[in-house]
CSV table of C-alpha atoms and ligand atoms in Angstrom, one decimal:
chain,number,residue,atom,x,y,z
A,1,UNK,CA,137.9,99.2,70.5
A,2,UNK,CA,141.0,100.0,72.6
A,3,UNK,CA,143.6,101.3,70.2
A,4,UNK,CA,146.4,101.1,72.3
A,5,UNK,CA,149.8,99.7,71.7
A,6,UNK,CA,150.4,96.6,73.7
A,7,UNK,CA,153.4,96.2,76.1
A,8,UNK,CA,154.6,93.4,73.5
A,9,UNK,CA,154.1,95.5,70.4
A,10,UNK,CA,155.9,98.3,71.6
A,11,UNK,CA,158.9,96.3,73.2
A,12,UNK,CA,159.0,95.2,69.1
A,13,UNK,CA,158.9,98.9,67.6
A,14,UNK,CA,161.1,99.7,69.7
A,15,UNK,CA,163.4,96.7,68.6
A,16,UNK,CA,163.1,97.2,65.2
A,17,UNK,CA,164.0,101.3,65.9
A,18,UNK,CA,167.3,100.3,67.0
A,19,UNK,CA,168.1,98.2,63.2
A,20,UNK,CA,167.5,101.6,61.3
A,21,UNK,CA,169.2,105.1,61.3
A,22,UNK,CA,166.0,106.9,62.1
A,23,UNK,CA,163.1,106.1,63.9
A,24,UNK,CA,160.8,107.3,60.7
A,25,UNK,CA,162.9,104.0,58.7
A,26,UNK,CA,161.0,101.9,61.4
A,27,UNK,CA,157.9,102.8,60.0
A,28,UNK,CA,157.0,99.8,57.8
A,29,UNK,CA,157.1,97.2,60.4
A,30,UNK,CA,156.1,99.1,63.3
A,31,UNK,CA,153.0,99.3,61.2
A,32,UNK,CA,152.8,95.9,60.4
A,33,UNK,CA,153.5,95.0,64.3
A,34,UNK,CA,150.4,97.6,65.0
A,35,UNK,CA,148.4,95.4,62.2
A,36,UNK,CA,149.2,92.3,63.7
A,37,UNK,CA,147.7,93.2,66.9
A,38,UNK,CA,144.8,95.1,65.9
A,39,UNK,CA,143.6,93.4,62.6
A,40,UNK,CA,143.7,96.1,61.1
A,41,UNK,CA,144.7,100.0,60.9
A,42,UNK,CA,142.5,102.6,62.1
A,43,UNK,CA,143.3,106.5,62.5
A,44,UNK,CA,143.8,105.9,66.4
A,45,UNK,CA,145.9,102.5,65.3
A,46,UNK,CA,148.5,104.6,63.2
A,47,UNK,CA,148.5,107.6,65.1
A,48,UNK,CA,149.5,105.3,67.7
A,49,UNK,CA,152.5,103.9,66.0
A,50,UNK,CA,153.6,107.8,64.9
A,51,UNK,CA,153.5,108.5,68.6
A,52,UNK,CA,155.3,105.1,69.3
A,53,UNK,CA,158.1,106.3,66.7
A,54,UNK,CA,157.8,110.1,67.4
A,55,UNK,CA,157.3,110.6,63.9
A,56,UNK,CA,154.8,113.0,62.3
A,57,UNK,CA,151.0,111.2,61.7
A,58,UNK,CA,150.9,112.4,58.5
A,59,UNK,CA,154.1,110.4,57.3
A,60,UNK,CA,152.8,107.0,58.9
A,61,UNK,CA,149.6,107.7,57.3
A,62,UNK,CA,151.2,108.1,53.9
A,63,UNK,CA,152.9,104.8,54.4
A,64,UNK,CA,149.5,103.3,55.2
A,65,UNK,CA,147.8,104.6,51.8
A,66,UNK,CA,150.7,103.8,49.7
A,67,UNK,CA,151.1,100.1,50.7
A,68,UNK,CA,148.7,97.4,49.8
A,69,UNK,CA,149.5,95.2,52.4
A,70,UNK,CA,148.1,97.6,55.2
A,71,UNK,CA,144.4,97.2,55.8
A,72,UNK,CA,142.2,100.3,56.6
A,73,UNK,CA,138.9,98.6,57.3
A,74,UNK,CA,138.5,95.5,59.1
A,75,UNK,CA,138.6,92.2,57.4
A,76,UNK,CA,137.1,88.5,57.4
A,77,UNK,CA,138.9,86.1,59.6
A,78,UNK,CA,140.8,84.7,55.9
A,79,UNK,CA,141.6,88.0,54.4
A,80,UNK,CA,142.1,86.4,50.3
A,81,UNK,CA,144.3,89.0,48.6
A,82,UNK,CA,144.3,87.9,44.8
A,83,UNK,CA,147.4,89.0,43.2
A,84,UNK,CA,145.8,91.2,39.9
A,85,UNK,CA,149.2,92.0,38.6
A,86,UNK,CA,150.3,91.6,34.7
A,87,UNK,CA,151.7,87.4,35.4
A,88,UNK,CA,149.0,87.1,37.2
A,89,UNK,CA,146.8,88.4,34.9
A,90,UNK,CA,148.1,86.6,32.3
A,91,UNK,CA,147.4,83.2,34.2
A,92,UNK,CA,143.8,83.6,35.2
A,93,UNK,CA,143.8,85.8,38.3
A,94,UNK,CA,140.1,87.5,37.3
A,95,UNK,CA,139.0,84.0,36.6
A,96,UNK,CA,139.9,83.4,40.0
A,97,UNK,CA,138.6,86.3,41.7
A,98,UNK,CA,135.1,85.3,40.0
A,99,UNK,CA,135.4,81.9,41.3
A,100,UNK,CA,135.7,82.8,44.8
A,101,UNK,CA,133.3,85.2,44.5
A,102,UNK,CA,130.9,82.8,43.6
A,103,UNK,CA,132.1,79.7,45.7
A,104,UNK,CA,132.4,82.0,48.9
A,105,UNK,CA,129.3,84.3,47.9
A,106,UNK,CA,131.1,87.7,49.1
A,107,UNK,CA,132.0,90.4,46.3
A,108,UNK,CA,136.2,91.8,45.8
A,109,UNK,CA,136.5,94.2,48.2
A,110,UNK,CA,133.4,92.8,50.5
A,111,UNK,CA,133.6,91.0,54.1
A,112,UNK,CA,131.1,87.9,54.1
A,113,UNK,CA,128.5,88.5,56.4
A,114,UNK,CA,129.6,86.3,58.9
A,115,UNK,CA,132.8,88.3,59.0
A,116,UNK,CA,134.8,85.3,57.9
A,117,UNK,CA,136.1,86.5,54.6
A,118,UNK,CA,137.1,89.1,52.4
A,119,UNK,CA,138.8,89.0,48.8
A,120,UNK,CA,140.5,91.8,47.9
A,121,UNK,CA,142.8,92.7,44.6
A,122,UNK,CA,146.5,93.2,45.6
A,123,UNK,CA,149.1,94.1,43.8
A,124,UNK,CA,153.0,91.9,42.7
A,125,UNK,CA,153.0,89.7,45.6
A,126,UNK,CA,156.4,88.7,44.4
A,127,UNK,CA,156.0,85.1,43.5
A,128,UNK,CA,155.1,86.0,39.6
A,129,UNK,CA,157.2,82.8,38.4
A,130,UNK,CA,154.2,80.5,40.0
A,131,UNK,CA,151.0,82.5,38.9
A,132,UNK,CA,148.8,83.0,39.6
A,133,UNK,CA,148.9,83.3,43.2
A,134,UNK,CA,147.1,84.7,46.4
A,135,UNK,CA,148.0,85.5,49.8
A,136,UNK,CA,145.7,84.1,52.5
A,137,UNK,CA,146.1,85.9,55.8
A,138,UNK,CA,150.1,85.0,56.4
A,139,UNK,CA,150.5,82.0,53.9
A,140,UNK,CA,150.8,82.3,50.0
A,141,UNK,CA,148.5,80.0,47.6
A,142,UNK,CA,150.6,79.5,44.3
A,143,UNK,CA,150.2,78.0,40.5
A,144,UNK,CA,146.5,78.0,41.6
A,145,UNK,CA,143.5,76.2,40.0
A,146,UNK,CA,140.0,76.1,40.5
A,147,UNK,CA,140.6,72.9,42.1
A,148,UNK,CA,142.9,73.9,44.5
A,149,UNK,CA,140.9,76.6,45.5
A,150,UNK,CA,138.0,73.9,46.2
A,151,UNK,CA,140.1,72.3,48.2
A,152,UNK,CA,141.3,75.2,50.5
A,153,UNK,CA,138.1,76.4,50.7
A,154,UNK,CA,136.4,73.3,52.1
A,155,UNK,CA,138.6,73.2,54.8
A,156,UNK,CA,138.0,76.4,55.4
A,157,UNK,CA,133.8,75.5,55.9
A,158,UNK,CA,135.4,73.4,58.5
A,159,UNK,CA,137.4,76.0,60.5
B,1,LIG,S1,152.2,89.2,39.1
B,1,LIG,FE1,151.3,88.1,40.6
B,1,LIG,S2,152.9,87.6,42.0
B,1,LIG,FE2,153.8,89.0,40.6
């Protein structure tokens, strides 16, 4: 895979650059602009983005490992990130995280064969007051039940 920085995604690092005292501040979304174009975050993919920024590697990289919401390894076409934190919790998010499991037949953590989904645990995804909740790709799934998740997933059989 070509890990290089489109023309598009660069033009946007170097936008964002400009809203921030120092290029390193730019970090977080120049990261997330590299994500959106690649999937996902390999070495080359944030070494990239340090280049991009003319930051060290080693602070993009401790960015990367510190955030949840960056991926390291490739993920289904509907990346499922179950919220596992305490409100969450608290609501049924394990319940839930079994439930897909089963309905989907791919383990937390796992990509589906097909390479059409992964469930993973994430943590607060900041909407605790309608728990339990989970982030699908770009869209959030809230105040979730077992039948909503049937629901979301049958249209997803038909995507
Ligand atoms: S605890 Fe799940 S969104 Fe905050």
């Amino acid at each position: 895979m070509d890990w290089t920085l489109s023309e598009a995604s660069k033009q946007a690092i170097a936008e964002e650059a400009t809203k921030y005292p120092t290029r390193r501040s730019a970090l977080m979304p120049a990261l997330h602009i590299a994500q959106r174009q690649f999937g996902w975050l390999s070495e080359a993919a944030i070494e990239a983005v340090a280049k991009e920024l003319g930051v060290p590697v080693a602070d993009a990289q401790g960015v990367v490992t510190f955030y949840t919401m960056y991926r390291t390894k490739p993920v289904g076409r509907y990346h499922i990130q179950v919220c596992q934190n305490l409100s969450c919790s608290l609501m049924g998010a394990e319940g839930l995280i079994g439930y897909l499991e089963k309905k989907l037949g791919v383990k937390c953590g796992e990509t589906s064969p097909d390479g059409k989904f992964t469930i993973s645990r994430v943590e607060c995804l900041a909407a605790c007051g309608t728990a339990p909740v989970m982030q699908v790709n770009d869209t959030y799934y809230e105040k979730l039940t077992p039948q909503k998740v049937d629901d979301l997933v049958a249209g997803w059989a038909k995507s």
